[in-house]
Amino acid sequence: MRKFLAALLAIALISGCSPGKRRPPAVNPRVSLDSQKTYTVEYWDVELPRVWDSQGRYRQAVEELLAEFTAQHPNIRVECRWLDWSQAEAELSKALRDGAPPDIWADWQGLARRDHVLQIPARLWTDADLLNDAGRKAVVHDGEMWAWPRWIWPRGLLALAGSLEEGADWPGFDWEWRQLGEWLEERGLELVVNDWQGEFSRQALAAATGTGRGNWGGQELQEVFAALELLRNKGLVRGDGAYREITQGKIILGGYAPAFVPWLAEKTGEDLVLLPLPGMDGGRVSVPFSAANLIQFRQIQYKGDDHSLAAALLAEFLAMQSSACLAALLWAGPAWAGGAWDGSALPPSFREAATAAVVAGAPLGSIDSQGRAREEQFCAKLGAILEDFWAGRANSQDVAARIAEIQ
Amino acid sequence: MKKWLFCLVFLGAAVACAALVLEHFQPGEHQCRYNRKLYLTHPPLEGADVAELQERLKELGYYPGEITGIYDEATARAVREAQTDLELEPTGEAELWFWPLLYHGEDITQGEKTDPPPGEVHIEIYLDQLKLTVFSDGEEWASFPISPGRPATPSPMGEWRIVEKSYRPNDAFGTRWMRLNVPWGGYGVHGTNAPWSIGRVASLGCIRMYNKDVELIYPWIPIGTRVIITGNYHVQYKLPMREGRVGQDVVMVQWALRKAGFDPGEADGIFDADMTAAVKNLQRTMGLEPTGTVDETVFWLINLP
């Protein structure tokens, strides 16, 4: 599997990052750079923990992209700061409090921030039409494009290929929960889900309803939990999030994090399979995903838009190029339309899911500063409800009623 | 004239005796200067060789009696104890090849460099290689043989600091002692009065060095010097592991967390707030509830056996 990962990276970096495949610049040319000036753009990125990227390939690839950018833009100097994964959020919060954020921030949160007083919407410089559907759903909210998307991670159910029967029918994108339950039962498989802060339930709702974060209500909520209750009562699904059991038998995982995928592939050396989450009524098909974006902030010591333009050029370059060549490294799909993303480097099921997500992905919610606090409170209360559900102390009707109370 | 002659003869005899004594008691020599095996017999063997053997065994803590020069039961018992520690058959008989083992390595430093390191010093101890290496500004400076703990009483692996230094009267800790801040016991780097144990796994967990070696490095190592001890012996883990826990298994988890990219601070065997934060960060990265507890899932994620 290591060889596969290395080959995947090599293919991604060598073929996918070719400057010749780049799209035309998207940055709005209303202002122009002064060729006599040198612009310094501050870029903050996060060093991935080794548990995710054991070889440090992400940083290496980004640094190569930065070198390519500065070669193309000799009067733009990029000051890159690499933050420790554990400290990154705190560092950004401090910088925002101090009014001195970087020009461009590599955000790994998976949802678009918005409404910070220093945040510059990407729509000022580019057009959402350049994004694919999933990219748009990731960063466009209330008609505003809040960030530069880099890639999207299709979400679903994860299995080791060896635990599935070779050549047997695997769940399709149009499957319902009932069919998935029968399929699990026939093959003696068990679905183990991690539902901390409603991670799995949120994905299940997104797949069933085509709606994203925060849409915890309505008939669909009851239907999804009624289906899960049935599977739970039959012993086909558990909510204890026992990740490690995926290597111990016929276990499929739900609600795992993107970082878990390359880690598992490297640890086990086995091929991984990404199975789609069921929809409802067989008609609505959507693929939940999470995303990583670049956010542009205003550097208040600079006057004039030419500095912001220099920063936007960097954001555009990194977003498009990351989407094209870094996505495969991180087992993700593209966020920009018509990019050089080479899905053939991914295992077939991941390629299929990424392609489906690009076309029909469920939108991600966005969160402003007040929304973030509300989300934290909601998740804290949601945790107790879901714990009761997975422990068999609450049924689907209880869940729907209690979630309605905390909305 | 007779007086002069008498003085001359007396002086000559005195010089000869002194030379003989010096030769017999030459501490740096590893070759036995005698030509007989010592053992219990009746009547008992007597002589300068027996006296020297008794003296050496007394220095090493095996022989509690007077220096009589008579190979008696107490002397044979001391020989048997020394042989046991040397992992020899405890016959109680001192063959000629037994002597060098009592003196081996004690009076010469094993370090390839004897001048003080010019830069910042830290120490790395490799239990499986039976070696202590002094580093200067991160560069290897000098290495020395050691005796680490036995399997039943293993030396503590981890990242420690020298917290106390003292001279010793060449007792069981030799001539120098440097305590480590290991939280589950009194461990240190020290000299020894059992130099034959160096190069073997023999201690109760401390790091033994030849006296001359520990005397050499003692002034190089200020209080607070970092000491990293690594090895590959089997560690028992107790799960779940939470804040407040202390032990060797905590050290191993700290190292594994750091290797996974989540730094818990120094691997000092104490499950503290920094380690809790590191565990929570790992759990968040993997999408799991950040409990801060090392459970089986965390254990698996950081690739521990």
XYZ file of C-alpha atoms in Angstrom:
712
model
C 0.000 0.000 0.000
C 2.917 2.345 0.666
C 4.012 1.822 -2.875
C 0.545 2.652 -4.014
C 0.520 5.861 -1.995
C 3.930 6.827 -3.305
C 2.828 6.145 -6.858
C -0.347 8.087 -6.274
C 1.619 11.051 -4.999
C 4.103 10.867 -7.825
C 1.346 10.742 -10.411
C -0.434 13.606 -8.727
C 2.639 15.762 -8.442
C 4.208 15.007 -11.779
C 1.183 14.934 -14.038
C -1.418 16.853 -12.106
C 0.672 19.864 -11.189
C 1.759 20.688 -14.677
C 1.412 24.452 -15.175
C 0.273 23.821 -18.723
C -3.022 22.423 -17.438
C -3.891 25.467 -15.394
C -7.057 27.368 -16.069
C -6.879 31.005 -17.053
C -6.576 33.325 -14.056
C -9.871 33.972 -12.337
C -8.855 37.018 -10.387
C -10.779 40.085 -11.393
C -8.394 42.533 -13.086
C -10.146 45.695 -11.908
C -6.985 46.758 -10.147
C -3.494 45.976 -11.299
C -0.207 45.334 -9.667
C 2.470 48.018 -9.792
C 5.384 46.385 -11.575
C 7.779 48.680 -9.722
C 6.599 47.467 -6.319
C 7.323 44.274 -4.417
C 4.296 42.878 -2.643
C 4.717 40.705 0.413
C 1.904 38.244 0.965
C 1.664 36.401 4.238
C 0.457 32.816 3.897
C -0.230 30.543 6.842
C -0.621 26.838 6.396
C -0.755 23.959 8.805
C 1.732 21.145 9.028
C -0.203 17.907 8.887
C 0.402 15.544 11.776
C 2.407 12.495 10.828
C -0.508 10.247 11.648
C -2.110 11.759 8.540
C 0.867 12.462 6.312
C 3.741 10.321 7.546
C 6.187 11.494 4.876
C 5.471 15.230 5.125
C 4.447 15.235 1.462
C 1.768 17.870 1.845
C 4.192 20.524 3.045
C 6.693 19.601 0.375
C 4.057 19.850 -2.343
C 2.786 23.222 -1.117
C 6.313 24.609 -0.967
C 6.857 23.506 -4.538
C 3.665 25.292 -5.545
C 4.775 28.434 -3.728
C 8.094 28.336 -5.561
C 6.225 27.990 -8.828
C 3.981 30.925 -7.929
C 6.837 33.247 -7.045
C 8.617 32.271 -10.261
C 5.517 33.371 -12.167
C 5.104 36.513 -10.067
C 8.584 37.862 -9.342
C 7.265 40.978 -7.624
C 5.149 38.997 -5.146
C 7.088 37.670 -2.217
C 5.316 34.993 -0.182
C 6.087 34.774 3.506
C 4.941 31.295 4.405
C 4.457 30.306 8.009
C 3.891 26.677 8.919
C 1.846 26.185 12.032
C 1.724 23.192 14.284
C -1.509 21.288 13.728
C -2.455 21.456 17.383
C -1.795 25.174 17.713
C -3.122 26.460 14.399
C -6.623 27.471 15.462
C -5.334 29.230 18.549
C -2.714 31.067 16.490
C -5.305 32.295 14.010
C -7.702 33.347 16.763
C -4.932 35.324 18.414
C -3.957 36.950 15.128
C -7.570 37.900 14.479
C -7.925 39.335 17.968
C -4.760 41.350 17.386
C -6.064 42.553 14.033
C -3.073 41.018 12.286
C -4.188 37.880 10.482
C -2.269 36.494 7.524
C -3.336 37.492 4.026
C -4.213 33.909 3.214
C -5.104 31.199 5.705
C -5.311 27.505 4.869
C -8.445 26.395 6.684
C -8.909 22.717 7.526
C -12.157 23.076 9.417
C -14.294 21.725 6.607
C -16.842 24.520 6.646
C -16.653 28.082 5.498
C -16.208 30.734 8.120
C -17.806 34.007 7.289
C -18.585 37.401 8.615
C -15.308 38.090 10.319
C -14.682 41.791 10.010
C -11.312 41.196 8.372
C -12.451 38.442 6.009
C -12.433 39.276 2.302
C -15.027 37.347 0.278
C -13.503 35.547 -2.675
C -16.265 36.815 -4.969
C -14.451 40.143 -5.180
C -11.765 38.436 -7.225
C -13.325 35.433 -8.833
C -16.534 33.925 -10.041
C -18.371 31.020 -8.437
C -19.064 29.685 -11.924
C -15.470 28.536 -12.056
C -16.185 26.059 -9.270
C -17.845 22.716 -9.667
C -21.101 22.058 -7.820
C -19.457 20.688 -4.701
C -16.970 23.574 -4.624
C -19.826 26.045 -4.850
C -21.772 24.275 -2.131
C -18.715 24.380 0.060
C -18.035 28.107 -0.082
C -21.054 29.997 -1.470
C -23.597 30.966 1.143
C -26.317 33.588 0.951
C -25.066 34.595 -2.464
C -21.574 35.346 -1.236
C -18.438 33.321 -1.962
C -16.615 33.242 1.350
C -13.509 31.273 0.563
C -11.367 29.668 -2.103
C -12.091 25.939 -2.046
C -9.182 23.587 -2.398
C -10.733 20.141 -2.437
C -13.638 18.102 -1.149
C -13.646 14.810 0.704
C -16.548 12.555 -0.285
C -17.990 10.917 2.809
C -19.653 7.567 3.202
C -18.965 4.155 4.637
C -15.446 2.813 4.773
C -14.447 -0.820 4.434
C -11.342 -2.864 3.893
C -11.679 -4.549 0.503
C -10.765 -7.867 2.083
C -13.814 -7.770 4.342
C -16.201 -7.578 1.367
C -17.027 -10.393 -0.967
C -15.157 -10.109 -4.201
C -17.398 -9.514 -7.172
C -20.545 -9.175 -5.054
C -22.914 -6.258 -5.476
C -21.887 -3.293 -3.425
C -24.296 -0.586 -2.272
C -25.138 1.940 -4.946
C -25.752 5.657 -4.751
C -29.478 5.111 -5.106
C -29.804 2.564 -2.344
C -32.150 3.001 0.580
C -31.398 2.124 4.188
C -33.634 -0.943 3.934
C -31.527 -2.323 1.093
C -28.321 -1.580 2.960
C -29.692 -3.415 5.998
C -30.488 -6.497 3.900
C -27.069 -6.338 2.281
C -25.350 -6.163 5.682
C -27.421 -9.036 7.023
C -26.840 -11.304 4.039
C -23.097 -10.894 4.270
C -22.779 -10.979 8.034
C -21.430 -7.441 8.063
C -21.809 -4.903 10.829
C -21.835 -1.136 10.533
C -19.945 0.635 13.322
C -20.413 4.387 13.404
C -18.662 7.250 15.124
C -21.373 9.730 15.985
C -19.464 12.174 18.135
C -21.116 15.569 17.675
C -23.484 13.877 15.264
C -20.820 13.256 12.645
C -22.393 10.111 11.235
C -25.989 11.226 11.696
C -25.218 14.500 9.934
C -23.794 12.635 6.958
C -26.752 10.249 6.899
C -29.144 13.202 6.899
C -27.169 14.951 4.165
C -27.237 11.853 1.982
C -30.945 11.327 2.563
C -32.106 14.868 2.130
C -29.458 16.692 0.143
C -29.138 19.243 2.892
C -26.051 20.036 4.883
C -24.998 21.012 8.352
C -27.656 22.172 10.744
C -30.720 20.749 9.013
C -31.825 18.657 11.924
C -35.558 18.403 11.547
C -38.535 17.514 9.444
C -39.855 14.266 8.155
C -36.457 13.189 6.825
C -34.923 13.254 10.286
C -37.579 10.864 11.559
C -37.220 8.634 8.524
C -33.439 8.378 8.799
C -33.535 7.602 12.486
C -36.391 5.157 12.032
C -34.227 3.298 9.487
C -31.226 3.401 11.799
C -33.375 2.222 14.699
C -34.449 -0.796 12.719
C -30.844 -1.656 11.883
C -29.758 -0.999 15.437
C -32.432 -3.310 16.835
C -31.324 -6.043 14.437
C -27.744 -5.672 15.628
C -26.566 -4.495 12.226
C -25.360 -1.088 13.329
C -23.592 0.104 16.465
C -22.772 3.646 17.551
C -19.728 3.123 19.732
C -17.268 4.385 17.115
C -14.850 1.505 17.641
C -12.546 2.433 14.749
C -10.072 -0.310 15.452
C -12.606 -3.061 14.798
C -12.391 -2.403 11.075
C -9.337 -4.646 11.030
C -10.883 -7.322 13.194
C -13.660 -8.722 11.052
C -16.530 -7.866 8.800
C -16.889 -4.292 9.920
C -17.817 -1.195 7.940
C -17.148 2.213 9.436
C -19.273 5.329 9.286
C -18.509 8.807 10.561
C -14.731 8.503 10.241
C -12.523 11.551 9.653
C -10.630 12.249 6.384
C -7.320 11.869 8.217
C -8.245 8.300 9.061
C -8.268 7.113 5.452
C -4.581 7.478 4.467
C -3.609 6.365 7.958
C -5.647 3.166 7.617
C -4.329 2.485 4.128
C -0.757 2.821 5.338
C -1.281 0.840 8.513
C -3.097 -2.108 6.979
C -1.572 -2.086 3.504
C -5.014 -3.136 2.242
C -7.198 -1.596 -0.424
C -9.954 0.612 0.947
C -13.481 0.842 -0.349
C -15.742 3.871 0.047
C -19.417 2.908 -0.013
C -22.155 5.497 -0.478
C -24.615 6.325 2.261
C -28.223 5.483 1.429
C -30.678 8.099 0.277
C -34.386 8.095 1.002
C -37.141 6.968 -1.341
C -34.520 6.022 -3.901
C -35.007 9.328 -5.662
C -32.895 11.967 -4.004
C -29.233 11.212 -4.405
C -26.547 13.296 -2.791
C -23.082 12.608 -1.482
C -22.057 14.257 1.761
C -18.590 15.735 1.801
C -16.309 17.977 3.802
C -13.938 20.533 2.390
C -10.743 22.458 2.948
C -10.610 26.106 1.891
C -8.349 29.110 1.695
C -9.575 32.240 3.405
C -8.392 35.726 2.586
C -8.093 38.310 5.335
C -7.484 42.020 5.129
C -4.032 43.178 6.148
C -4.871 46.544 7.616
C -1.377 47.924 7.394
C -1.699 47.971 3.626
C -3.643 50.620 1.747
C -5.183 49.994 -1.591
C -6.462 46.939 -3.340
C -3.280 46.090 -5.176
C -1.943 44.267 -2.111
C -5.216 42.367 -1.772
C -4.974 41.546 -5.459
C -1.507 40.065 -4.924
C -2.915 37.975 -2.069
C -5.900 36.930 -4.187
C -3.564 35.837 -6.972
C -1.813 33.586 -4.497
C -5.113 32.244 -3.157
C -6.352 31.561 -6.653
C -3.154 29.809 -7.655
C -2.978 27.673 -4.524
C -6.686 26.827 -4.527
C -6.732 25.733 -8.150
C -3.429 23.908 -8.020
C -4.225 22.258 -4.705
C -7.492 21.100 -6.127
C -5.714 19.690 -9.131
C -2.741 17.977 -7.584
C -2.947 17.870 -3.787
C -6.457 16.456 -3.653
C -5.305 13.021 -4.733
C -2.576 13.033 -2.114
C -5.242 13.506 0.557
C -7.766 11.085 -0.974
C -10.055 13.907 -2.017
C -11.769 15.250 -5.113
C -11.560 18.579 -6.931
C -13.476 21.737 -6.106
C -12.805 23.642 -9.344
C -14.496 22.881 -12.635
C -12.401 21.462 -15.424
C -9.197 21.271 -13.409
C -6.380 18.828 -13.894
C -7.576 16.476 -11.160
C -6.630 12.942 -12.032
C -9.123 10.699 -10.287
C -7.542 7.606 -11.780
C -4.929 7.776 -9.057
C -7.586 7.042 -6.432
C -9.123 3.629 -5.705
C -12.191 3.172 -7.933
C -14.757 3.596 -5.164
C -13.157 6.852 -3.991
C -12.953 8.118 -7.557
C -16.616 7.301 -8.094
C -17.704 8.921 -4.848
C -15.608 12.035 -5.509
C -17.061 12.338 -8.990
C -20.587 11.912 -7.633
C -19.957 14.450 -4.896
C -18.630 16.953 -7.416
C -21.902 16.669 -9.331
C -24.472 16.133 -6.608
C -22.816 16.755 -3.276
C -24.932 17.927 -0.374
C -24.147 21.536 0.532
C -22.005 22.361 3.517
C -23.359 24.845 5.983
C -21.464 27.986 6.803
C -20.924 29.399 10.210
C -20.479 32.960 11.344
C -19.112 33.805 14.761
C -22.513 33.607 16.461
C -23.398 30.482 14.556
C -20.226 28.811 15.735
C -21.192 29.313 19.369
C -24.713 28.086 18.669
C -23.331 25.048 16.888
C -21.154 24.152 19.863
C -24.113 24.373 22.225
C -26.267 22.351 19.881
C -23.638 19.645 19.463
C -23.159 19.339 23.216
C -26.876 18.675 23.674
C -27.066 16.532 20.561
C -24.301 14.295 21.933
C -26.442 13.207 24.874
C -29.436 12.491 22.635
C -27.413 10.391 20.211
C -25.716 8.550 23.038
C -29.141 7.517 24.307
C -30.170 6.469 20.822
C -27.149 4.278 20.192
C -27.424 2.757 23.657
C -31.032 1.783 22.883
C -32.434 4.132 25.516
C -34.202 6.314 22.924
C -36.109 5.498 19.760
C -36.355 7.529 16.576
C -39.401 9.446 17.780
C -37.629 10.383 21.010
C -34.652 11.574 18.997
C -36.770 13.727 16.703
C -38.671 15.219 19.624
C -35.589 15.954 21.693
C -33.709 17.450 18.741
C -36.686 19.686 18.059
C -36.441 20.900 21.657
C -32.809 21.930 21.386
C -33.047 23.594 17.988
C 81.743 0.412 58.225
C 79.424 -2.235 59.637
C 76.812 0.457 60.228
C 77.073 1.630 56.616
C 76.860 -1.954 55.395
C 73.854 -2.608 57.630
C 72.124 0.557 56.408
C 72.817 -0.362 52.785
C 71.433 -3.880 53.205
C 68.423 -2.582 55.112
C 67.716 0.068 52.463
C 68.023 -2.481 49.691
C 65.695 -4.862 51.443
C 63.172 -2.080 52.059
C 63.222 -1.032 48.381
C 62.837 -4.639 47.299
C 59.904 -5.156 49.655
C 58.241 -1.920 48.515
C 58.659 -2.928 44.879
C 57.220 -6.339 45.661
C 54.244 -4.849 47.486
C 53.653 -2.268 44.775
C 53.825 -4.923 42.143
C 51.351 -7.114 43.967
C 48.953 -4.289 44.633
C 49.254 -2.534 41.315
C 45.604 -1.593 40.876
C 45.695 -1.042 37.147
C 47.004 -4.471 36.351
C 44.578 -7.091 35.226
C 47.064 -9.970 35.330
C 47.408 -12.015 38.455
C 50.922 -11.803 39.872
C 50.577 -15.025 41.738
C 50.907 -18.533 40.540
C 48.539 -20.633 42.553
C 44.868 -21.314 42.839
C 43.286 -20.399 46.181
C 40.751 -22.719 47.761
C 39.652 -24.161 51.083
C 42.004 -26.791 52.378
C 43.365 -28.079 55.629
C 45.532 -26.573 56.837
C 44.311 -23.380 55.126
C 46.359 -21.612 52.496
C 48.134 -18.538 53.729
C 50.062 -15.744 52.085
C 50.182 -12.289 50.518
C 47.959 -13.439 47.648
C 45.227 -14.421 50.104
C 45.595 -11.093 51.885
C 45.318 -9.162 48.627
C 42.291 -11.158 47.577
C 40.641 -10.470 50.938
C 41.450 -6.784 50.638
C 39.964 -6.560 47.147
C 36.865 -8.511 48.129
C 36.455 -6.205 51.110
C 36.695 -3.131 48.851
C 34.020 -4.614 46.678
C 31.741 -5.323 49.618
C 31.940 -9.117 49.630
C 34.316 -9.742 52.510
C 33.402 -8.204 55.861
C 36.214 -9.689 57.976
C 39.788 -8.805 58.876
C 42.661 -9.072 56.412
C 44.269 -12.216 57.837
C 46.005 -13.639 54.797
C 44.310 -16.972 55.619
C 41.963 -18.570 53.079
C 39.169 -19.458 55.474
C 35.442 -20.135 55.110
C 34.578 -16.401 55.187
C 36.995 -15.785 52.319
C 35.591 -18.680 50.306
C 32.063 -17.399 50.946
C 33.054 -13.953 49.658
C 34.557 -15.557 46.545
C 31.330 -17.505 45.965
C 29.240 -14.315 46.217
C 31.495 -12.500 43.762
C 31.327 -15.471 41.418
C 27.525 -15.442 41.623
C 27.412 -11.767 40.688
C 29.811 -12.472 37.865
C 27.459 -15.186 36.722
C 30.172 -17.774 37.292
C 29.830 -21.105 38.984
C 30.073 -20.314 42.696
C 32.885 -22.760 43.558
C 34.487 -20.626 46.228
C 37.834 -21.295 44.553
C 39.890 -18.425 43.147
C 41.526 -19.572 39.932
C 44.224 -17.392 38.378
C 41.781 -16.146 35.699
C 39.407 -14.997 38.417
C 41.666 -12.136 39.486
C 41.394 -9.858 36.416
C 37.635 -9.903 36.727
C 37.949 -8.127 40.055
C 39.965 -5.289 38.558
C 38.664 -5.071 35.047
C 38.356 -1.589 33.676
C 38.340 0.213 36.930
C 41.274 2.496 36.540
C 41.186 3.637 32.952
C 38.498 5.680 31.342
C 36.799 4.044 28.384
C 36.010 7.383 26.757
C 37.665 8.093 23.441
C 37.750 11.785 24.365
C 38.704 13.131 27.733
C 38.525 16.868 27.135
C 35.269 18.564 28.132
C 32.619 19.021 25.451
C 32.556 22.658 24.292
C 28.835 22.945 23.580
C 25.552 22.251 25.290
C 25.590 18.753 26.679
C 22.937 16.127 26.639
C 23.224 12.405 27.226
C 21.731 9.494 25.404
C 21.768 6.030 26.906
C 21.139 3.042 24.685
C 20.124 0.152 26.901
C 20.312 -2.462 24.172
C 23.828 -1.350 23.210
C 24.994 -1.022 26.844
C 26.291 2.419 25.951
C 26.128 5.975 27.276
C 26.949 8.740 24.817
C 27.659 12.355 25.678
C 26.575 14.866 23.045
C 27.890 18.388 22.581
C 25.530 20.724 20.715
C 23.823 17.682 19.314
C 27.040 16.122 18.045
C 28.312 12.856 19.481
C 31.238 13.604 21.764
C 32.218 10.511 23.736
C 30.745 7.124 24.539
C 31.172 4.837 27.538
C 30.170 1.303 28.455
C 27.505 0.891 31.083
C 25.625 -1.663 33.077
C 21.870 -1.060 32.891
C 19.063 -2.733 34.814
C 18.286 -6.418 34.692
C 15.056 -7.589 33.033
C 13.363 -7.856 36.401
C 14.533 -4.382 37.405
C 14.776 -2.492 34.116
C 16.274 0.946 33.680
C 13.663 3.631 33.077
C 13.307 4.574 29.423
C 12.327 8.186 28.859
C 13.532 11.756 28.763
C 14.940 12.733 32.084
C 16.922 15.505 33.740
C 19.840 15.356 36.139
C 18.409 16.766 39.343
C 21.101 16.036 41.887
C 24.845 15.339 41.897
C 27.123 14.123 44.637
C 30.496 12.563 45.400
C 30.484 9.115 46.951
C 33.008 7.211 49.064
C 33.280 4.448 46.462
C 30.371 2.532 47.864
C 27.820 0.659 45.798
C 27.343 3.848 43.757
C 31.074 4.153 43.119
C 32.620 7.579 43.409
C 29.982 9.772 41.730
C 26.186 9.861 41.679
C 23.836 11.811 39.416
C 20.139 11.425 40.132
C 17.486 11.413 37.404
C 14.008 12.871 37.872
C 12.284 9.550 37.250
C 8.942 9.836 39.043
C 8.564 6.192 40.014
C 11.836 5.488 41.789
C 15.337 6.594 42.731
C 17.330 6.099 39.565
C 20.609 7.668 38.559
C 23.868 7.444 36.682
C 26.709 6.433 38.957
C 30.021 4.653 39.366
C 30.366 1.235 40.859
C 32.352 -0.964 43.162
C 31.470 -3.902 40.929
C 33.330 -2.925 37.768
C 33.066 -6.385 36.306
C 29.361 -5.779 35.877
C 29.977 -3.063 33.285
C 29.092 -4.320 29.847
C 26.424 -6.573 31.285
C 22.803 -6.187 32.222
C 23.300 -6.280 35.964
C 22.010 -3.266 37.866
C 18.802 -2.713 39.783
C 17.761 -0.085 37.254
C 20.415 2.598 37.644
C 23.053 3.193 34.994
C 26.398 1.970 36.269
C 29.656 3.247 34.817
C 33.284 2.637 35.597
C 34.354 5.036 38.304
C 36.934 6.669 36.075
C 34.317 7.226 33.394
C 31.736 8.745 35.688
C 34.470 10.858 37.282
C 35.414 12.102 33.824
C 31.938 13.136 32.741
C 30.755 14.347 36.142
C 32.031 17.924 35.680
C 30.649 18.027 32.120
C 27.093 17.549 33.259
C 25.360 20.401 35.040
C 22.145 19.968 36.982
C 19.273 20.024 34.504
C 21.158 18.155 31.780
C 18.813 16.174 29.554
C 19.235 12.384 29.644
C 17.406 10.277 27.069
C 17.244 6.561 27.789
C 16.038 4.272 25.032
C 15.728 0.527 24.814
C 13.521 -2.165 23.446
C 12.387 -4.186 26.385
C 8.760 -5.196 26.698
C 6.497 -2.782 28.531
C 3.192 -3.694 30.123
C 0.393 -1.232 29.357
C -2.604 -0.578 31.546
C -5.610 0.860 29.728
C -7.446 3.121 29.924
C -4.756 5.643 30.783
C -5.742 9.044 32.116
C -4.243 12.247 33.458
C -2.425 11.691 36.722
C -1.014 8.317 35.762
C 2.736 7.771 36.165
C 4.819 4.967 34.747
C 6.948 3.441 32.044
C 3.893 2.782 29.871
C 3.111 6.513 29.970
C 6.573 7.212 28.531
C 5.955 4.831 25.659
C 2.611 6.464 24.874
C 4.223 9.910 25.035
C 6.822 8.847 22.484
C 4.173 7.319 20.249
C 2.028 10.453 20.429
C 4.978 12.577 19.395
C 5.763 10.213 16.547
C 2.158 10.541 15.384
C 2.574 14.324 15.328
C 0.994 15.311 18.638
C 3.665 16.518 21.021
C 2.876 15.794 24.672
C 6.033 17.565 25.943
C 8.978 15.686 27.425
C 8.467 11.944 27.699
C 8.785 12.032 31.468
C 6.335 9.293 32.386
C 3.775 11.681 33.858
C 0.351 11.914 32.240
C -0.086 15.660 32.663
C -2.197 18.391 31.073
C 0.090 18.645 28.036
C -0.315 14.958 27.365
C -4.084 15.215 27.774
C -4.104 18.041 25.220
C -2.049 15.930 22.805
C -4.433 12.990 23.138
C -7.422 15.271 22.584
C -5.801 16.725 19.469
C -5.234 13.261 18.080
C -8.832 12.327 18.794
C -10.165 15.515 17.158
C -7.996 14.950 14.097
C -9.415 11.470 13.767
C -12.957 12.725 14.305
C -13.351 11.052 17.676
C -14.685 12.459 20.910
C -11.780 14.285 22.577
C -11.882 12.596 25.957
C -8.164 12.953 26.625
C -8.106 9.319 27.727
C -5.810 6.797 26.087
C -8.212 3.978 25.340
C -7.802 1.050 22.992
C -8.695 3.135 19.948
C -6.095 5.807 20.723
C -3.624 3.057 21.505
C -4.271 1.530 18.104
C -4.115 4.856 16.286
C -0.660 5.613 17.626
C 0.527 2.215 16.490
C 1.405 0.679 19.804
C 1.351 -3.121 20.040
